[in-house]
Short mmCIF file of C-alpha atoms in Angstrom, two decimals:
data_model
loop_
_atom_site.label_atom_id
_atom_site.label_comp_id
_atom_site.label_asym_id
_atom_site.label_seq_id
_atom_site.Cartn_x
_atom_site.Cartn_y
_atom_site.Cartn_z
CA MET A 21 9.71 -19.15 -32.97
CA SER A 22 10.55 -15.54 -31.91
CA SER A 23 12.78 -13.46 -34.19
CA VAL A 24 13.98 -11.35 -31.21
CA ASP A 25 17.63 -10.87 -31.43
CA GLU A 26 19.56 -12.50 -28.71
CA ARG A 27 22.30 -9.84 -28.46
CA PRO A 28 24.63 -10.28 -25.66
CA ALA A 29 24.08 -8.03 -22.55
CA SER A 30 26.23 -4.87 -22.40
CA HIS A 31 29.62 -5.21 -20.81
CA GLU A 32 28.91 -2.66 -18.08
CA ALA A 33 25.49 -4.35 -17.01
CA ARG A 34 27.06 -7.68 -17.13
CA LEU A 35 30.00 -6.61 -15.01
CA ILE A 36 27.77 -5.07 -12.29
CA ALA A 37 25.47 -7.99 -11.96
CA THR A 38 28.22 -10.74 -12.39
CA SER A 39 30.10 -9.05 -9.69
CA MET A 40 27.10 -9.70 -7.26
CA GLY A 41 26.58 -13.31 -8.57
CA LEU A 42 23.32 -12.23 -10.16
CA ASP A 43 24.10 -11.88 -13.75
CA GLU A 44 20.65 -13.63 -14.52
CA HIS A 45 18.71 -12.32 -11.52
CA VAL A 46 15.70 -10.49 -12.99
CA PRO A 47 15.15 -8.06 -9.72
CA THR A 48 18.77 -7.10 -9.72
CA LEU A 49 18.79 -6.16 -13.43
CA ALA A 50 15.39 -4.43 -13.21
CA SER A 51 16.73 -2.49 -10.18
CA ILE A 52 19.97 -1.37 -12.14
CA LEU A 53 17.79 -0.10 -14.86
CA ALA A 54 15.33 1.71 -12.73
CA ASN A 55 17.86 3.26 -10.85
CA ARG A 56 19.63 4.55 -13.87
CA LEU A 57 16.24 5.78 -15.42
CA ARG A 58 15.48 7.58 -12.21
CA ARG A 59 18.51 9.34 -11.90
CA VAL A 60 18.49 10.54 -15.66
CA ALA A 61 14.63 11.47 -15.31
CA SER A 62 15.39 13.49 -12.29
CA ARG A 63 17.98 15.59 -13.81
CA TYR A 64 16.07 15.95 -17.09
CA TYR A 65 12.85 17.05 -15.82
CA LEU A 66 14.47 19.51 -13.29
CA ARG A 67 16.44 21.18 -16.07
CA GLN A 68 13.70 21.06 -18.61
CA PHE A 69 10.61 21.83 -16.57
CA ASP A 70 11.81 22.71 -13.19
CA MET A 71 9.91 19.82 -11.80
CA GLY A 72 10.48 16.45 -10.04
CA ILE A 73 9.57 13.04 -11.26
CA VAL A 74 6.48 12.82 -8.99
CA GLU A 75 5.17 16.00 -10.16
CA TRP A 76 5.38 15.17 -13.99
CA ARG A 77 3.79 11.75 -13.47
CA VAL A 78 0.89 13.65 -11.57
CA VAL A 79 0.55 16.08 -14.33
CA LEU A 80 0.36 13.21 -16.91
CA CYS A 81 -2.15 11.45 -14.84
CA LEU A 82 -4.48 14.35 -14.57
CA GLY A 83 -4.02 14.88 -18.19
CA ALA A 84 -5.56 11.44 -18.83
CA ASN A 85 -8.01 11.51 -15.57
CA PRO A 86 -9.30 15.03 -15.04
CA GLY A 87 -11.39 15.56 -11.77
CA ILE A 88 -9.93 12.60 -9.79
CA THR A 89 -8.71 12.57 -5.90
CA ALA A 90 -5.31 12.44 -4.73
CA ILE A 91 -6.04 8.84 -3.42
CA GLU A 92 -6.93 7.98 -7.08
CA ILE A 93 -3.88 9.44 -8.24
CA SER A 94 -1.95 7.40 -5.68
CA HIS A 95 -3.38 4.21 -6.97
CA ILE A 96 -2.87 5.09 -10.63
CA THR A 97 0.59 6.11 -10.39
CA ASP A 98 1.77 3.76 -7.50
CA ILE A 99 3.13 6.72 -5.72
CA ASN A 100 2.40 6.88 -1.99
CA LYS A 101 -0.12 9.37 -0.76
CA ALA A 102 2.20 11.62 1.25
CA ALA A 103 4.49 12.26 -1.94
CA ILE A 104 1.25 13.09 -3.78
CA SER A 105 0.09 15.45 -1.28
CA ARG A 106 3.42 17.39 -1.41
CA SER A 107 3.13 17.45 -5.03
CA MET A 108 -0.29 18.69 -5.16
CA THR A 109 0.92 21.72 -2.83
CA GLU A 110 3.67 22.47 -5.06
CA LEU A 111 1.54 22.24 -8.54
CA GLU A 112 -1.23 24.41 -6.94
CA ARG A 113 1.14 27.03 -5.84
CA ARG A 114 2.59 27.05 -9.36
CA GLY A 115 -0.90 27.42 -10.86
CA TRP A 116 -1.03 24.15 -12.72
CA VAL A 117 -3.62 22.23 -10.95
CA ARG A 118 -7.06 23.48 -9.43
CA ILE A 119 -8.38 21.73 -6.15
CA ALA A 120 -12.14 21.88 -5.24
CA PRO A 121 -14.48 19.92 -2.82
CA LYS A 122 -16.50 17.27 -4.51
CA GLU A 123 -20.03 18.46 -4.92
CA GLY A 124 -22.03 16.96 -2.05
CA ASN A 125 -19.18 15.64 -0.09
CA SER A 126 -16.57 18.22 0.89
CA ARG A 127 -14.42 15.69 2.24
CA HIS A 128 -13.20 14.64 -1.02
CA LYS A 129 -11.12 17.17 -3.02
CA LEU A 130 -11.21 16.76 -6.85
CA ILE A 131 -7.90 17.83 -8.94
CA ARG A 132 -7.96 19.12 -12.23
CA LEU A 133 -5.21 20.80 -14.57
CA THR A 134 -5.68 24.51 -15.08
CA ALA A 135 -5.23 25.87 -18.66
CA GLU A 136 -1.69 26.23 -17.87
CA GLY A 137 -1.46 22.83 -16.49
CA GLU A 138 -3.07 21.33 -19.77
CA ALA A 139 -0.37 23.20 -21.74
CA LEU A 140 2.41 21.78 -19.70
CA CYS A 141 0.88 18.36 -19.84
CA LYS A 142 1.16 18.55 -23.76
CA ARG A 143 4.79 19.67 -23.49
CA LEU A 144 5.47 16.85 -21.05
CA SER A 145 3.69 14.06 -23.06
CA ALA A 146 5.89 15.16 -26.20
CA ALA A 147 9.09 14.95 -24.06
CA VAL A 148 7.98 11.59 -22.57
CA ALA A 149 7.35 10.11 -25.94
CA GLU A 150 10.71 11.21 -27.21
CA ARG A 151 12.62 9.90 -24.22
CA HIS A 152 10.90 6.60 -24.57
CA ARG A 153 11.81 6.52 -28.35
CA LEU A 154 15.45 7.21 -27.46
CA LEU A 155 15.45 4.60 -24.63
CA VAL A 156 14.13 1.68 -26.95
CA SER A 157 16.24 2.61 -29.79
CA PRO A 158 18.60 -0.15 -29.59
CA LEU A 159 15.59 -2.42 -29.78
CA THR A 160 13.44 -3.53 -32.75
CA PRO A 161 9.73 -2.80 -32.83
CA GLU A 162 9.08 -6.39 -32.19
CA GLU A 163 11.47 -6.51 -29.34
CA THR A 164 10.03 -3.33 -27.73
CA ARG A 165 6.49 -4.86 -27.91
CA MET A 166 7.57 -8.16 -26.29
CA LEU A 167 9.44 -6.18 -23.58
CA ILE A 168 6.55 -4.05 -22.76
CA SER A 169 4.33 -7.24 -22.72
CA LEU A 170 6.78 -9.14 -20.52
CA MET A 171 7.16 -6.15 -17.99
CA GLN A 172 3.27 -5.81 -17.78
CA ARG A 173 2.78 -9.50 -16.94
CA LEU A 174 5.50 -9.28 -14.28
CA ILE A 175 3.88 -6.20 -12.84
CA ASP A 176 0.68 -7.92 -12.71
CA HIS A 177 2.16 -10.78 -11.12
CA THR A 178 4.01 -8.89 -8.19
CA GLN A 179 1.00 -9.41 -5.66
CA GLU A 180 0.94 -13.13 -6.29
CA TYR A 181 4.67 -13.15 -6.22
CA GLU A 182 4.59 -11.57 -2.69
CA ARG A 183 1.92 -13.95 -1.48
CA LEU A 184 4.07 -16.90 -2.58
CA ALA A 185 7.25 -15.58 -1.01
CA PHE A 186 5.67 -15.09 2.28
CA GLY A 187 3.51 -18.34 2.41
CA PRO A 188 0.25 -18.97 3.94
CA ASP A 189 0.79 -16.18 6.54
CA ALA A 190 1.20 -13.63 3.86
CA ALA A 191 -1.56 -11.14 4.55
CA PRO A 192 -0.23 -9.73 8.04
CA VAL A 193 3.25 -10.09 6.94
CA LEU A 194 2.42 -8.13 3.52
CA GLN A 195 0.58 -5.43 5.47
CA GLU A 196 3.47 -4.99 7.89
CA VAL A 197 6.12 -4.84 4.86
CA ARG A 198 3.66 -2.16 2.97
CA SER A 199 3.21 -0.07 6.19
CA ALA A 200 7.24 -0.19 6.63
CA ARG A 201 7.61 0.85 3.06
CA ALA A 202 5.20 3.74 3.21
CA ALA A 203 6.97 5.14 6.29
CA LYS A 204 10.46 4.81 4.77
CA ARG A 205 9.34 6.58 1.69
CA GLY A 206 7.59 9.31 3.89
CA LYS A 207 11.10 9.84 5.64
CA ALA A 208 12.84 9.92 2.41
CA GLY A 209 10.31 12.34 0.97
CA ALA A 210 10.80 14.71 4.01
CA ARG A 211 14.34 14.65 3.25
CA GLY A 212 13.93 15.52 -0.27
CA GLY A 213 14.41 12.02 -1.59
CA GLU A 214 11.22 11.33 -3.15
CA VAL A 215 10.56 14.84 -4.98
CA VAL A 216 13.51 16.47 -6.61
CA LYS A 217 14.08 19.86 -5.13
CA HIS A 218 13.13 22.67 -7.34
CA ALA A 219 15.87 24.93 -8.65
CA LYS A 220 15.73 28.39 -7.39
CA ARG A 221 14.23 30.79 -9.91
CA PRO A 222 15.59 34.18 -10.40
#
């Protein structure tokens, strides 16, 4: 039997979800949490590092996977390729990444952090770890481990979830949905919705 504390949900979170008739609806609760985390992260990384959410995720990805392509970064981070491309342009401009053709295949560009980028990555890693500690501080270590495990299982299940939701004709429908999502994200990025605009430096 789990020793996880069954503490009541916060009044605010309960009120939001209940007002929609979805107080025990996992997608709604996950969306509320994700939206709040995204807003806080946007402000924090812009203020502390003068960069947006996409950029810091790319830097950390390159820190763990040096010498990969933009497509590989997109797959690892689950960020669309258009946003990754814009991020690469900005990171290269600021001297944090180096982009060079792959030996024997100039069509593929390999991306690595520069020395300045590696130093930035260390600072970002420390900030990410501290922000994670603060976020899960209301949970016990066991609750945190269980939460991470459950989230990973749900993430792994999402493709099957989509297939089940759309039925036997899932393949063409899912491709259409994903194409629509990519187009929507591209438009949002063009308006500055995907990458937080950089503050002007004096």
